[in-house]
Each structure stands twice: as structure tokens, then as C-alpha cells.
XYZ file of C-alpha atoms in Angstrom:
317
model
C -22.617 29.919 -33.405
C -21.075 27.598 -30.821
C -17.381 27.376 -32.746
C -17.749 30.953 -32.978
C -18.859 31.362 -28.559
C -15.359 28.773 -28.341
C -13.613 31.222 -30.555
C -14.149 34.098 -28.299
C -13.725 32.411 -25.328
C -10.228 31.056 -26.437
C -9.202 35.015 -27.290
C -10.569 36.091 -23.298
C -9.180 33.626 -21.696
C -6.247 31.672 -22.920
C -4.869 31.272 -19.416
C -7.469 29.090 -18.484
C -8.052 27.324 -21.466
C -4.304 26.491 -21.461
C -4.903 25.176 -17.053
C -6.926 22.059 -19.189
C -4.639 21.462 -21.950
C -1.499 21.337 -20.144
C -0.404 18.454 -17.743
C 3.242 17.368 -16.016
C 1.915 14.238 -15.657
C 2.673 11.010 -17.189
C 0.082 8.170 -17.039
C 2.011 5.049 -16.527
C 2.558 2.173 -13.854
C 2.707 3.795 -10.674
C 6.357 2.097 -9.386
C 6.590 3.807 -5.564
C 3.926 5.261 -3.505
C 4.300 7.537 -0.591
C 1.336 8.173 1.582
C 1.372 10.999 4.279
C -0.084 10.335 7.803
C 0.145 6.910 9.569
C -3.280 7.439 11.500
C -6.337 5.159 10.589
C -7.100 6.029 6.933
C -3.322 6.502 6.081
C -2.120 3.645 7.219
C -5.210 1.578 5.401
C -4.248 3.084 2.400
C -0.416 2.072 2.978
C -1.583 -1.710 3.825
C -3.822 -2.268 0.702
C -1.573 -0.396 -1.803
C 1.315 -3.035 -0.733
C -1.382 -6.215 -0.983
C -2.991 -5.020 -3.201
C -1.168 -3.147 -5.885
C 1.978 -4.494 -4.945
C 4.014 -1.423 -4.447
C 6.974 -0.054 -1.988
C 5.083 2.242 0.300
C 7.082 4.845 2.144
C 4.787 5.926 5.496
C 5.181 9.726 6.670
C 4.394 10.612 9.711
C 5.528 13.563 12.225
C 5.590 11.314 15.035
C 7.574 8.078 15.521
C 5.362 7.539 18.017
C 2.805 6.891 15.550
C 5.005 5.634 12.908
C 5.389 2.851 14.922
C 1.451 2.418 16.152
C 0.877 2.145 12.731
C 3.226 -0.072 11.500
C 2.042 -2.448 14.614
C -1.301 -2.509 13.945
C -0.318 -3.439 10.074
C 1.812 -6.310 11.435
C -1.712 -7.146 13.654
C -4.040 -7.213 10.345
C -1.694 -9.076 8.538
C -1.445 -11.644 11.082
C -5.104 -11.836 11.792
C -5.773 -12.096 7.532
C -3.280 -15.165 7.772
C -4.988 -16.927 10.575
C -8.276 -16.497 8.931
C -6.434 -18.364 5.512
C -7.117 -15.113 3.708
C -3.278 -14.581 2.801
C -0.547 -17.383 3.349
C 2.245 -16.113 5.708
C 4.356 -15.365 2.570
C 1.553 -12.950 1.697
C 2.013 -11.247 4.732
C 5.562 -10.840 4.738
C 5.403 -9.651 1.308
C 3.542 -6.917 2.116
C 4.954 -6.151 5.224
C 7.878 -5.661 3.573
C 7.051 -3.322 1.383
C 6.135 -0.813 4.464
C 8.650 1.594 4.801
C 8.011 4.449 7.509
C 9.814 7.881 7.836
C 9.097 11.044 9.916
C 10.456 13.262 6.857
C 8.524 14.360 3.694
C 11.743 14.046 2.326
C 11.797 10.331 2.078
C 8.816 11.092 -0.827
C 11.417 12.128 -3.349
C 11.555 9.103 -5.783
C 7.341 8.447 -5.324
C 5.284 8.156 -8.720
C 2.149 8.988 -6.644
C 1.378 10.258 -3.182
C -1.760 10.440 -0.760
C -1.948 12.671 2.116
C -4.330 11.386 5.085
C -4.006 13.920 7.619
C -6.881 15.891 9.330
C -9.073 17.883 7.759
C -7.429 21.126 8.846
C -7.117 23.128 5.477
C -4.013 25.246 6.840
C -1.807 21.813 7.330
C -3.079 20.445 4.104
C -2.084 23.637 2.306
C 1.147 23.485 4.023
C 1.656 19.654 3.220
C 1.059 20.525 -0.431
C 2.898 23.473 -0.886
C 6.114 21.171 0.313
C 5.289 18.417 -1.674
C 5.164 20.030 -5.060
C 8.783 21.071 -4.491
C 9.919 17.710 -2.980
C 8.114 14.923 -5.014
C 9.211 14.406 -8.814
C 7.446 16.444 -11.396
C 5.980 13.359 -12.978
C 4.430 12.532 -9.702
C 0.099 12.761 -8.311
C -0.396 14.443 -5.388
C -3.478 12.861 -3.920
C -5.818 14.089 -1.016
C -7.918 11.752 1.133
C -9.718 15.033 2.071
C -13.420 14.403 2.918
C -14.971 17.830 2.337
C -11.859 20.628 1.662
C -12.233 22.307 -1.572
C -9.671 20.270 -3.844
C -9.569 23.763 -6.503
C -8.005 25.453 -3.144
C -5.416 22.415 -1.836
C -4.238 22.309 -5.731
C -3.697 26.253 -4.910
C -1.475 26.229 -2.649
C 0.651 23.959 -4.495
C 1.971 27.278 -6.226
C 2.530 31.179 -5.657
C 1.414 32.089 -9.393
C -1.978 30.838 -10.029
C -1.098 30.702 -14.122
C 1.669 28.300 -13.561
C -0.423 25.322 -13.410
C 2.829 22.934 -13.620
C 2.224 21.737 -9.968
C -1.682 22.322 -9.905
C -2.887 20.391 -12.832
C -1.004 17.290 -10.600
C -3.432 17.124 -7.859
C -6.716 15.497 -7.071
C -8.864 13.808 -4.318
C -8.699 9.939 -3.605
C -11.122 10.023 -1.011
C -11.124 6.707 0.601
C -13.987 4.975 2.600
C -13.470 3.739 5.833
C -12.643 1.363 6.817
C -9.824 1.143 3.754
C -9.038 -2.840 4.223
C -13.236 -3.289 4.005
C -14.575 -0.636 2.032
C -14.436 -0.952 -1.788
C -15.385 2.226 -2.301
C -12.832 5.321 -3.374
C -14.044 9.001 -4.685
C -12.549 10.820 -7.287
C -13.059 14.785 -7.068
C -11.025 16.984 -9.765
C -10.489 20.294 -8.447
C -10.585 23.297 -11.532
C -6.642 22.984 -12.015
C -6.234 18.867 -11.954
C -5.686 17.412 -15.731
C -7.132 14.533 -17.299
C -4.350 12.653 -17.260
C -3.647 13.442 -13.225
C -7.588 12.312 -13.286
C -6.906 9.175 -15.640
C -4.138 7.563 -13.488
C -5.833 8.342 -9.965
C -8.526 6.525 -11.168
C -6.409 3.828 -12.563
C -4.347 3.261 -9.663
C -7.009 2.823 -7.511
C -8.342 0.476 -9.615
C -5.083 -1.336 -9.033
C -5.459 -1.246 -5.112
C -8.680 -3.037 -5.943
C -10.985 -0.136 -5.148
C -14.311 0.527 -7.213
C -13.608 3.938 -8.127
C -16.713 7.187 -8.827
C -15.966 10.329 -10.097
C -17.281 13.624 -8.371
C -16.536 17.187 -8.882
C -14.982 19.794 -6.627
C -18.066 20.826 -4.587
C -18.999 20.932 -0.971
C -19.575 17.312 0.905
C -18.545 16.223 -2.676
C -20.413 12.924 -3.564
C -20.481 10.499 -0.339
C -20.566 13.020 2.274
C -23.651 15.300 0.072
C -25.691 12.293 0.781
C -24.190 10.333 3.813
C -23.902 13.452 6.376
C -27.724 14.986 5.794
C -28.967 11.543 5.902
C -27.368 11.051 9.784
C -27.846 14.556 10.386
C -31.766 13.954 9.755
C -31.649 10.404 12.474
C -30.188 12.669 15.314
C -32.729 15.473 14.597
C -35.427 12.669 14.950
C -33.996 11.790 18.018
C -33.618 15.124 19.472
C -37.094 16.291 18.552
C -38.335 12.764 20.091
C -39.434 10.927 16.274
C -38.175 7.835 17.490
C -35.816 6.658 20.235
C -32.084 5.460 19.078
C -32.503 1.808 18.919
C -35.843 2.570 16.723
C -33.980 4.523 14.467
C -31.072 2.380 13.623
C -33.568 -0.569 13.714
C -35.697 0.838 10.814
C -32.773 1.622 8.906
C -30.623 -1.796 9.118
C -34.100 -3.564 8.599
C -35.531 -1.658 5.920
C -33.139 -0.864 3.901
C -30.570 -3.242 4.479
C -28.000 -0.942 5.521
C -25.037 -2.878 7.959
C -25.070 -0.173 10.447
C -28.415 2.089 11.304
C -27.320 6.395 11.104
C -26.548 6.724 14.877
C -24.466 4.175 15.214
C -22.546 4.838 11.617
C -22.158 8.357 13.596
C -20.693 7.431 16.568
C -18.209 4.913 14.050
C -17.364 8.350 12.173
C -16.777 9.841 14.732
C -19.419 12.868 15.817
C -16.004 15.769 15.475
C -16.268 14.997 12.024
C -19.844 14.390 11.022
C -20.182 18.709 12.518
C -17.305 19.546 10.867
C -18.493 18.239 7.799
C -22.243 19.041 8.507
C -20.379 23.027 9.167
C -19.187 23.022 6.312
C -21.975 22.256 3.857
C -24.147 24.512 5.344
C -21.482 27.423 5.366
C -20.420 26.608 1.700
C -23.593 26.189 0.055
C -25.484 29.073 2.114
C -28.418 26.317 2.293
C -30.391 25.967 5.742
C -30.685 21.908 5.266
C -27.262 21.792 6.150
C -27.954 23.091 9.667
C -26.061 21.116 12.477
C -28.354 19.248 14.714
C -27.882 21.033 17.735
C -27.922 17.649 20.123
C -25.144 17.109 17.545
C -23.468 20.235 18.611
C -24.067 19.430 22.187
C -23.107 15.780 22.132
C -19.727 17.017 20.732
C -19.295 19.776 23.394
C -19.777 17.283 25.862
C -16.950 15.349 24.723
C -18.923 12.587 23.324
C -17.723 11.629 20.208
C -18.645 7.999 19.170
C -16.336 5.205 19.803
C -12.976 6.784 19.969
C -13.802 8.581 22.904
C -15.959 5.950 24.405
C -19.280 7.389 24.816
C -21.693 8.399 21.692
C -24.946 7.918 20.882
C -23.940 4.266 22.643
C -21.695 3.447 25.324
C -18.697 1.362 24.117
């Protein structure tokens, strides 16, 4: 009965049985990696690829301006790991060294593997993407470090006939944790199009940046922010509703459960802009009510609070 179900299946719909078998990729040492965005996570992910794994990095970012942030706070980690004795000042050079920034995508035309790390605005992503699969080689990943966008619709726009999966199969989700130099963690998400072998050598390659690697599949909040974002989402709404006050809350948390940071202050860390976007976009893509927004989170972020970046959070910094 079941070879006879596959049989079937195989005569409806070859296309997409075909979107599994069929890959452009080559597993294989990754020799050059490019990395797209020179903000916080991007240039984290640039800085332990070239300790780490060893490889030329080529930086892309719009703006010189912060091209050249990011290449100075590099130089400022580096030089802070070699006064702690962590690296030698070869180490750091090394590495440094192998930091190469440009303001055009262009420059990505010899990578084995790239990672975008912009924000999570699914218009630029899909742009990004769609320019990508034409410039990088055909042999070559194209990773997202998205947090929550749907990984089936950034492999999308990487082509204008959905049964042409040459560019599609190619793409997946590194999702990094932040802070990238500290974190080990990295998530793996395989949108409907990515191949096994795109899947295979992600997962390899971050091995080889030293990262402890999970797999996940393409669905909202994906693995780390399913369970991370409810779990803050449910401290502010005890704070809000008057549970317990903020330093109780982070208190029971850190002590209890041994966590290095209690919810509130992981929030304001996160940044609160992105713990609603994220919490928006659970609830809107599952339809589920215990996705809902805390609405002091809602305020907190209309006020222009936002956690550390902006100053002012749940604490003052």
C-alpha cells in the first residue's frame, strides 16, 4: 500500500518530488565566505568565521560608514582577546587579515558560502536574495541569519519560476545567537525548496566556525524564538498585571533556574523592537492568541524605550 501511495504521488506531482532530488550544490570545504551586513550579528559572524574557520571573509555593507564601525570594533575584540592571553598577537593579525570589507554585493562573486545579517525586513531580504542568486557562483549557499522570516519565502524570491529550483534548493537559515563571539549556539531551518546537501554543508560549516549546530524546520519563531519570545513575553505580562515587580522576576529566574540573565533584562539586551516584531509575528502566523503582544510591551516600544541600545528599557543603562 505505501509503495503504491509513493507511486501515485510521484505521477501528481513530479515537480515537487524533483525540488528534493535536485541540488546545485556541492558539499565541500567552504574556501571564501562573504557575509552581508556589517551591523552586530554580521560582523560577529565575519570575526569568528576568520578565527575560527580560518577563511577570507569579504564584509558587505551599504554604508562605509559602517563598513568601517565594524571593522573597528573587530580590531577592538581582537585586541581585547589578546590582552586577556586568549589569542597571541599573531592570532589577531591573522584574522584581521582575513577581513575584507566592500559596499558592493559584487565583491561576493568568487564566495563558496554567504550569510546575510540584515534586518528583519522581508522586502530587503527578498531583494538581497534575488541579487545574490545571479551574482554568487552556482556552487555557492546562500545563508540567512533571519530570526523569524519564512525561509520557504526568502528561497522564493531567489527565482521568477517557482519549478526552477536551481537557485532555491541553495538556500537555508544559519540563525546565529547573539552575541556570535559568546554564543555557541547556531539554528538550522530548511525552508521547502533547500536540499540536503545545501542542509549538509550549512551544518558542517558551522561546525567549522565552532558553533554547536540544531536543526529546525521552516515554521514561525522557528526553534529558539518558539520558546525564548513567549517565555519573556509571559515576565512582562507578570509585570504589567502586577505578579511580581522587575527585580523579582529576573531574580527568580537567574536563581532558580540558573539562567545568566532573568527575561526582562534578556529583553531589554534583545532589544524590545524585536522581541514585538517577533512576538507579531507568531501570533499573526500561527492564528494562536498565546502569541498576543504584551501590551506594556507595545507601549514600552511606542515610547521609544527599547532596552539598551536606546538607553532606557525595562532598566536604565
Amino acid at each position: 500500500m505505501a509503495s503504491l501511495i509513493a507511486t501515485r504521488c510521484a505521477q501528481r506531482l513530479p515537480g515537487r518530488l524533483r525540488l528534493f532530488s535536485t541540488s546545485t550544490t556541492r558539499q565541500g570545504e567552504i574556501k571564501k565566505l562573504g557575509v552581508v551586513g556589517a551591523g552586530q550579528m554580521g560582523l560577529g559572524i565575519a570575526l569568528v568565521a576568520a578565527q575560527k574557520a580560518q577563511v577570507p571573509v569579504t564584509l558587505i555593507d551599504s554604508s562605509q560608514k559602517s563598513l568601517d564601525r565594524g571593522i573597528g570594533f573587530a580590531e577592538k575584540l581582537l585586541a581585547r582577546d589578546v590582552s586577556k592571553e586568549r589569542i597571541t598577537q599573531e592570532q589577531a593579525d591573522a584574522a584581521r587579515a582575513l577581513l575584507t570589507p566592500s559596499t558592493s554585493l559584487d565583491s561576493l562573486a568568487d564566495v563558496d558560502f554567504v550569510i546575510e545579517a540584515v534586518p528583519e525586513i522581508p522586502e530587503l531580504k527578498f531583494d538581497i536574495f534575488s541579487k545574490l542568486a545571479q551574482i554568487c557562483p552556482q556552487h555557492a549557499i546562500l545563508a540567512t541569519n533571519t530570526s523569524s522570516i519564512s525561509i520557504t519565502r526568502i528561497a522564493a524570491s531567489t527565482t521568477a519560476d517557482p519549478n526552477d529550483t536551481t537557485n532555491s534548493s541553495r538556500v537555508v537559515s544559519t540563525h546565529f545567537m547573539n552575541p556570535v563571539p559568546v554564543q555557541k549556539g547556531v539554528e538550522i531551518i530548511s525552508g521547502l525548496q533547500t536540499s540536503k546537501e545545501t542542509l549538509d554543508t550549512a551544518v558542517a560549516f558551522c561546525k567549522r566556525m565552532g558553533k554547536i549546530p540544531s536543526v529546525s524546520a521552516d515554521s514561525p519563531g522557528f526553534l529558539a524564538n518558539r520558546i525564548l519570545m513567549p517565555y519573556i513575553n509571559e515576565a512582562i505580562i507578570c509585570l504589567e498585571t502586577g505578579v511580581g515587580d522587575r527585580d523579582s522576576i529576573d531574580a527568580i529566574m537567574k536563581n532558580g533556574t540558573n539562567v545568566p540573565m532573568g527575561p526582562l533584562q534578556l529583553a531589554d539586551f534583545i532589544g524590545l523592537d524585536t522581541c514585538l516584531a517577533i512576538m507579531k509575528v507568531l501570533h499573526t502566523e500561527t492564528g494562536d492568541s498565546k502569541y498576543r503582544p504584551s501590551v506594556l510591551l507595545r507601549n514600552m516600544v511606542d515610547a521609544g524605550w527599547l532596552g539598551r541600545k536606546s538607553g532606557k528599557g525595562f532598566y536604565d543603562y
